[in-house]
PDB file of C-alpha atoms in Angstrom:
ATOM      1  CA  UNK A 290     101.402 116.631  84.507  1.00 94.00           C
ATOM      2  CA  UNK A 291     104.150 118.269  82.454  1.00 98.00           C
ATOM      3  CA  UNK A 292     105.644 116.507  79.440  1.00 98.00           C
ATOM      4  CA  UNK A 293     108.978 115.649  81.096  1.00 99.00           C
ATOM      5  CA  UNK A 294     107.369 114.141  84.185  1.00 99.00           C
ATOM      6  CA  UNK A 295     104.970 112.197  81.976  1.00 98.00           C
ATOM      7  CA  UNK A 296     107.893 110.766  80.001  1.00 98.00           C
ATOM      8  CA  UNK A 297     109.749 109.773  83.174  1.00 99.00           C
ATOM      9  CA  UNK A 298     106.592 108.160  84.547  1.00 98.00           C
ATOM     10  CA  UNK A 299     106.449 105.965  81.445  1.00 98.00           C
ATOM     11  CA  UNK A 300     110.119 105.005  81.652  1.00 98.00           C
ATOM     12  CA  UNK A 301     109.871 104.457  85.441  1.00 98.00           C
ATOM     13  CA  UNK A 302     113.495 103.408  85.977  1.00 98.00           C
ATOM     14  CA  UNK A 303     115.932 106.318  85.699  1.00 99.00           C
ATOM     15  CA  UNK A 304     119.598 105.291  85.992  1.00 99.00           C
ATOM     16  CA  UNK A 305     121.628 107.578  88.246  1.00 98.00           C
ATOM     17  CA  UNK A 306     125.243 108.280  87.329  1.00 98.00           C
ATOM     18  CA  UNK A 307     127.301 109.169  90.374  1.00 96.00           C
ATOM     19  CA  UNK A 308     130.657 107.381  90.635  1.00 94.00           C
ATOM     20  CA  UNK A 309     132.124 108.334  87.274  1.00 98.00           C
ATOM     21  CA  UNK A 310     134.397 111.123  86.066  1.00 98.00           C
ATOM     22  CA  UNK A 311     134.638 112.950  82.766  1.00 98.00           C
ATOM     23  CA  UNK A 312     137.165 110.432  81.460  1.00 98.00           C
ATOM     24  CA  UNK A 313     134.337 107.874  81.391  1.00 98.00           C
ATOM     25  CA  UNK A 314     131.995 110.108  79.390  1.00 98.00           C
ATOM     26  CA  UNK A 315     132.502 108.466  75.993  1.00 98.00           C
ATOM     27  CA  UNK A 316     132.106 104.900  77.290  1.00 98.00           C
ATOM     28  CA  UNK A 317     129.040 105.896  79.295  1.00 98.00           C
ATOM     29  CA  UNK A 318     127.486 107.649  76.324  1.00 98.00           C
ATOM     30  CA  UNK A 319     128.052 104.547  74.215  1.00 98.00           C
ATOM     31  CA  UNK A 320     126.449 102.390  76.917  1.00 98.00           C
ATOM     32  CA  UNK A 321     123.417 104.670  77.021  1.00 98.00           C
ATOM     33  CA  UNK A 322     123.018 104.707  73.254  1.00 98.00           C
ATOM     34  CA  UNK A 323     123.694 100.981  72.801  1.00 98.00           C
ATOM     35  CA  UNK A 324     121.153 100.061  75.480  1.00 98.00           C
ATOM     36  CA  UNK A 325     118.505 102.350  74.038  1.00 98.00           C
ATOM     37  CA  UNK A 326     117.573 103.976  77.330  1.00 98.00           C
ATOM     38  CA  UNK A 327     115.911 107.373  77.118  1.00 98.00           C
ATOM     39  CA  UNK A 328     116.595 109.119  80.443  1.00 99.00           C
ATOM     40  CA  UNK A 329     119.390 109.391  82.994  1.00 99.00           C
ATOM     41  CA  UNK A 330     119.987 111.293  86.187  1.00 98.00           C
ATOM     42  CA  UNK A 331     123.467 112.670  86.957  1.00 99.00           C
ATOM     43  CA  UNK A 332     124.439 113.291  90.584  1.00 98.00           C
ATOM     44  CA  UNK A 333     125.745 116.783  91.187  1.00 99.00           C
ATOM     45  CA  UNK A 334     127.791 115.677  94.191  1.00 97.00           C
ATOM     46  CA  UNK A 335     130.515 113.974  92.153  1.00 93.00           C
ATOM     47  CA  UNK A 336     133.507 116.079  91.168  1.00 93.00           C
ATOM     48  CA  UNK A 337     132.621 115.880  87.465  1.00 98.00           C
ATOM     49  CA  UNK A 338     128.859 115.745  87.880  1.00 98.00           C
ATOM     50  CA  UNK A 339     128.222 119.058  86.177  1.00 99.00           C
ATOM     51  CA  UNK A 340     130.492 118.408  83.202  1.00 99.00           C
ATOM     52  CA  UNK A 341     129.042 114.924  82.722  1.00 99.00           C
ATOM     53  CA  UNK A 342     125.537 116.383  82.778  1.00 99.00           C
ATOM     54  CA  UNK A 343     126.516 118.920  80.130  1.00 99.00           C
ATOM     55  CA  UNK A 344     128.103 116.210  77.976  1.00 99.00           C
ATOM     56  CA  UNK A 345     125.142 113.837  78.148  1.00 99.00           C
ATOM     57  CA  UNK A 346     122.623 116.647  77.623  1.00 98.00           C
ATOM     58  CA  UNK A 347     124.028 117.125  74.115  1.00 98.00           C
ATOM     59  CA  UNK A 348     122.642 113.726  73.114  1.00 98.00           C
ATOM     60  CA  UNK A 349     119.266 114.379  71.514  1.00 96.00           C
ATOM     61  CA  UNK A 350     117.959 110.904  72.332  1.00 96.00           C
ATOM     62  CA  UNK A 351     118.566 111.309  76.075  1.00 98.00           C
ATOM     63  CA  UNK A 352     116.482 113.146  78.643  1.00 99.00           C
ATOM     64  CA  UNK A 353     119.115 114.196  81.184  1.00 99.00           C
ATOM     65  CA  UNK A 354     118.446 115.418  84.698  1.00 99.00           C
ATOM     66  CA  UNK A 355     120.449 116.657  87.662  1.00 99.00           C
ATOM     67  CA  UNK A 356     120.365 114.498  90.768  1.00 98.00           C
ATOM     68  CA  UNK A 357     121.175 115.160  94.422  1.00 98.00           C
ATOM     69  CA  UNK A 358     121.080 118.925  93.896  1.00 99.00           C
ATOM     70  CA  UNK A 359     121.684 120.451  97.315  1.00 98.00           C
ATOM     71  CA  UNK A 360     122.155 124.179  96.782  1.00 98.00           C
ATOM     72  CA  UNK A 361     120.605 126.979  94.774  1.00 99.00           C
ATOM     73  CA  UNK A 362     123.916 127.497  92.981  1.00 98.00           C
ATOM     74  CA  UNK A 363     124.028 123.846  91.944  1.00 99.00           C
ATOM     75  CA  UNK A 364     120.520 124.212  90.539  1.00 99.00           C
ATOM     76  CA  UNK A 365     121.523 127.302  88.550  1.00 99.00           C
ATOM     77  CA  UNK A 366     124.563 125.517  87.129  1.00 99.00           C
ATOM     78  CA  UNK A 367     122.586 122.376  86.313  1.00 99.00           C
ATOM     79  CA  UNK A 368     119.954 124.315  84.401  1.00 99.00           C
ATOM     80  CA  UNK A 369     122.650 126.165  82.479  1.00 99.00           C
ATOM     81  CA  UNK A 370     124.244 122.807  81.636  1.00 99.00           C
ATOM     82  CA  UNK A 371     120.990 121.559  80.138  1.00 99.00           C
ATOM     83  CA  UNK A 372     119.226 119.648  82.913  1.00 99.00           C
ATOM     84  CA  UNK A 373     115.704 118.707  81.841  1.00 99.00           C
ATOM     85  CA  UNK A 374     114.627 117.845  85.401  1.00 99.00           C
ATOM     86  CA  UNK A 375     116.007 118.143  88.921  1.00 99.00           C
ATOM     87  CA  UNK A 376     115.990 115.808  91.909  1.00 99.00           C
ATOM     88  CA  UNK A 377     116.798 117.384  95.262  1.00 99.00           C
ATOM     89  CA  UNK A 378     116.972 115.730  98.702  1.00 98.00           C
ATOM     90  CA  UNK A 379     115.975 119.096 100.186  1.00 97.00           C
ATOM     91  CA  UNK A 380     113.021 121.454  99.994  1.00 98.00           C
ATOM     92  CA  UNK A 381     114.728 124.705  99.029  1.00 98.00           C
ATOM     93  CA  UNK A 382     112.058 127.219  98.067  1.00 97.00           C
ATOM     94  CA  UNK A 383     114.422 129.367  95.990  1.00 98.00           C
ATOM     95  CA  UNK A 384     115.560 126.301  94.077  1.00 98.00           C
ATOM     96  CA  UNK A 385     111.973 125.242  93.461  1.00 98.00           C
ATOM     97  CA  UNK A 386     110.935 128.695  92.280  1.00 98.00           C
ATOM     98  CA  UNK A 387     113.965 128.846  89.968  1.00 99.00           C
ATOM     99  CA  UNK A 388     113.178 125.525  88.306  1.00 99.00           C
ATOM    100  CA  UNK A 389     109.489 126.267  87.929  1.00 97.00           C
ATOM    101  CA  UNK A 390     110.262 129.697  86.458  1.00 98.00           C
ATOM    102  CA  UNK A 391     112.296 127.891  83.777  1.00 98.00           C
ATOM    103  CA  UNK A 392     109.552 125.287  83.245  1.00 98.00           C
ATOM    104  CA  UNK A 393     111.908 122.563  84.468  1.00 99.00           C
ATOM    105  CA  UNK A 394     110.249 120.037  86.791  1.00 99.00           C
ATOM    106  CA  UNK A 395     111.833 119.572  90.195  1.00 99.00           C
ATOM    107  CA  UNK A 396     111.159 116.691  92.561  1.00 99.00           C
ATOM    108  CA  UNK A 397     112.178 117.802  96.059  1.00 99.00           C
ATOM    109  CA  UNK A 398     111.868 115.841  99.278  1.00 98.00           C
ATOM    110  CA  UNK A 399     109.661 116.994 102.128  1.00 96.00           C
ATOM    111  CA  UNK A 400     107.752 115.447 105.007  1.00 94.00           C
ATOM    112  CA  UNK A 401     105.408 118.441 105.085  1.00 94.00           C
ATOM    113  CA  UNK A 402     102.595 118.157 102.580  1.00 95.00           C
ATOM    114  CA  UNK A 403     101.522 121.758 103.124  1.00 95.00           C
ATOM    115  CA  UNK A 404     104.861 123.025 101.774  1.00 95.00           C
ATOM    116  CA  UNK A 405     104.478 121.053  98.568  1.00 97.00           C
ATOM    117  CA  UNK A 406     100.894 122.226  98.190  1.00 96.00           C
ATOM    118  CA  UNK A 407     101.982 125.827  98.704  1.00 96.00           C
ATOM    119  CA  UNK A 408     104.278 125.504  95.694  1.00 96.00           C
ATOM    120  CA  UNK A 409     101.644 123.633  93.676  1.00 95.00           C
ATOM    121  CA  UNK A 410     103.814 120.529  93.461  1.00 98.00           C
ATOM    122  CA  UNK A 411     102.104 117.235  92.734  1.00 97.00           C
ATOM    123  CA  UNK A 412     105.169 115.029  92.263  1.00 98.00           C
ATOM    124  CA  UNK A 413     107.787 114.707  94.997  1.00 98.00           C
ATOM    125  CA  UNK A 414     110.990 112.832  95.603  1.00 98.00           C
ATOM    126  CA  UNK A 415     111.105 110.230  98.354  1.00 98.00           C
ATOM    127  CA  UNK A 416     114.689 109.856  99.555  1.00 97.00           C
ATOM    128  CA  UNK A 417     115.973 107.928 101.357  1.00 97.00           C
ATOM    129  CA  UNK A 418     112.814 105.946 100.818  1.00 97.00           C
ATOM    130  CA  UNK A 419     113.243 103.256 103.473  1.00 95.00           C
ATOM    131  CA  UNK A 420     114.484 105.652 106.132  1.00 96.00           C
ATOM    132  CA  UNK A 421     111.466 107.901 105.536  1.00 96.00           C
ATOM    133  CA  UNK A 422     109.105 104.995 106.024  1.00 95.00           C
ATOM    134  CA  UNK A 423     108.743 103.475 102.576  1.00 96.00           C
ATOM    135  CA  UNK A 424     105.317 102.944 101.069  1.00 97.00           C
ATOM    136  CA  UNK A 425     103.542 103.756 104.340  1.00 97.00           C
ATOM    137  CA  UNK A 426     105.151 107.206 104.389  1.00 96.00           C
ATOM    138  CA  UNK A 427     104.124 107.908 100.816  1.00 96.00           C
ATOM    139  CA  UNK A 428     100.565 106.794 101.449  1.00 96.00           C
ATOM    140  CA  UNK A 429     100.309 109.090 104.449  1.00 95.00           C
ATOM    141  CA  UNK A 430     101.707 112.131 102.639  1.00 95.00           C
ATOM    142  CA  UNK A 431      99.638 111.401  99.537  1.00 93.00           C
ATOM    143  CA  UNK A 432      96.433 111.562 101.548  1.00 92.00           C
ATOM    144  CA  UNK A 433      97.266 115.154 102.447  1.00 93.00           C
ATOM    145  CA  UNK A 434      97.755 116.367  98.894  1.00 92.00           C
ATOM    146  CA  UNK A 435      97.187 113.663  96.284  1.00 94.00           C
ATOM    147  CA  UNK A 436     100.929 113.405  95.569  1.00 98.00           C
ATOM    148  CA  UNK A 437     102.875 110.952  93.448  1.00 98.00           C
ATOM    149  CA  UNK A 438     106.526 110.087  93.987  1.00 98.00           C
ATOM    150  CA  UNK A 439     109.858 109.211  92.458  1.00 99.00           C
ATOM    151  CA  UNK A 440     111.669 107.018  94.962  1.00 98.00           C
ATOM    152  CA  UNK A 441     115.402 106.749  95.580  1.00 98.00           C
ATOM    153  CA  UNK A 442     117.889 105.536  98.138  1.00 96.00           C
ATOM    154  CA  UNK A 443     119.796 102.229  97.998  1.00 91.00           C
ATOM    155  CA  UNK A 444     117.159 100.499  95.878  1.00 94.00           C
ATOM    156  CA  UNK A 445     118.489  97.225  94.515  1.00 95.00           C
ATOM    157  CA  UNK A 446     117.301  95.608  91.305  1.00 97.00           C
ATOM    158  CA  UNK A 447     115.422  93.001  93.342  1.00 96.00           C
ATOM    159  CA  UNK A 448     113.363  95.755  95.009  1.00 96.00           C
ATOM    160  CA  UNK A 449     112.122  97.407  91.837  1.00 97.00           C
ATOM    161  CA  UNK A 450     108.715  95.755  91.612  1.00 97.00           C
ATOM    162  CA  UNK A 451     108.047  96.324  95.310  1.00 97.00           C
ATOM    163  CA  UNK A 452     107.973 100.052  94.635  1.00 97.00           C
ATOM    164  CA  UNK A 453     106.876 100.299  91.021  1.00 98.00           C
ATOM    165  CA  UNK A 454     103.734  98.247  91.610  1.00 97.00           C
ATOM    166  CA  UNK A 455     102.437 100.885  94.022  1.00 98.00           C
ATOM    167  CA  UNK A 456     100.032 103.359  92.367  1.00 97.00           C
ATOM    168  CA  UNK A 457     101.629 106.371  94.090  1.00 97.00           C
ATOM    169  CA  UNK A 458     105.083 105.593  92.694  1.00 98.00           C
ATOM    170  CA  UNK A 459     105.731 107.051  89.247  1.00 99.00           C
ATOM    171  CA  UNK A 460     109.271 105.738  89.071  1.00 98.00           C
ATOM    172  CA  UNK A 461     112.633 105.359  90.742  1.00 98.00           C
ATOM    173  CA  UNK A 462     116.131 106.640  90.276  1.00 98.00           C
ATOM    174  CA  UNK A 463     119.121 104.647  91.408  1.00 97.00           C
ATOM    175  CA  UNK A 464     122.535 103.314  90.498  1.00 98.00           C
ATOM    176  CA  UNK A 465     122.245  99.526  90.664  1.00 98.00           C
ATOM    177  CA  UNK A 466     122.935  99.419  86.908  1.00 98.00           C
ATOM    178  CA  UNK A 467     126.493 100.578  87.557  1.00 98.00           C
ATOM    179  CA  UNK A 468     127.572  97.981  90.132  1.00 95.00           C
ATOM    180  CA  UNK A 469     130.279  96.707  87.775  1.00 95.00           C
ATOM    181  CA  UNK A 470     131.403 100.256  87.195  1.00 95.00           C
ATOM    182  CA  UNK A 471     134.392  99.539  84.947  1.00 95.00           C
ATOM    183  CA  UNK A 472     132.773  96.703  83.006  1.00 98.00           C
ATOM    184  CA  UNK A 473     130.842  98.641  80.407  1.00 98.00           C
ATOM    185  CA  UNK A 474     129.501  95.478  78.782  1.00 98.00           C
ATOM    186  CA  UNK A 475     127.868  94.579  82.109  1.00 98.00           C
ATOM    187  CA  UNK A 476     126.689  98.169  82.541  1.00 99.00           C
ATOM    188  CA  UNK A 477     125.091  98.123  79.094  1.00 99.00           C
ATOM    189  CA  UNK A 478     123.356  94.813  79.844  1.00 98.00           C
ATOM    190  CA  UNK A 479     122.041  96.186  83.147  1.00 98.00           C
ATOM    191  CA  UNK A 480     120.784  99.317  81.411  1.00 99.00           C
ATOM    192  CA  UNK A 481     118.946  97.131  78.897  1.00 98.00           C
ATOM    193  CA  UNK A 482     117.213  95.371  81.811  1.00 98.00           C
ATOM    194  CA  UNK A 483     115.741  98.679  82.974  1.00 98.00           C
ATOM    195  CA  UNK A 484     113.607  98.720  79.829  1.00 98.00           C
ATOM    196  CA  UNK A 485     111.469  95.872  81.161  1.00 97.00           C
ATOM    197  CA  UNK A 486     109.867  98.432  83.483  1.00 97.00           C
ATOM    198  CA  UNK A 487     108.822 100.793  80.703  1.00 98.00           C
ATOM    199  CA  UNK A 488     105.131 101.387  80.237  1.00 96.00           C
ATOM    200  CA  UNK A 489     105.639 102.529  76.674  1.00 68.00           C
TER     201      UNK A 489
END
């Protein structure tokens, strides 16, 4: 397991930023630093996703990844902006090869274990987790290639233990911490709660 994936597997709960714009960057950065979290995932489907990623990646204490990366071009831009890891809801072979050539871990989604094995991937994304079949789906795929997973997809705070207690689940990424999007005190408090899931 590479160093970045190992770190994420110890943190287990990776907040996903997706509804914010660049004008929120300073307040978000303060919330991240005040809460003491160590990793975040920035959706690349928001209009300012790339610029937010680049801004947060400048913080030495944060491990910043690109989330919901759907095209090769988005992957290129994310890596140039400083993404330390990539989540993709697709299985784009060019995107995977690009990330691996840069030694940046990528966690794509696939229902075909042979594809992941072909690319020597051992850690996959599972999104949307419930629609794919939840824990039963992961158990079935894992049997075909000894995979582990990062889960995502409408996971509420109350569902965290349901997934994180499973041995095949390394962690989750989601946005429940940002429910009160404009209340940065509440956001900071929610981010602090994610630390209860840390293994180190």
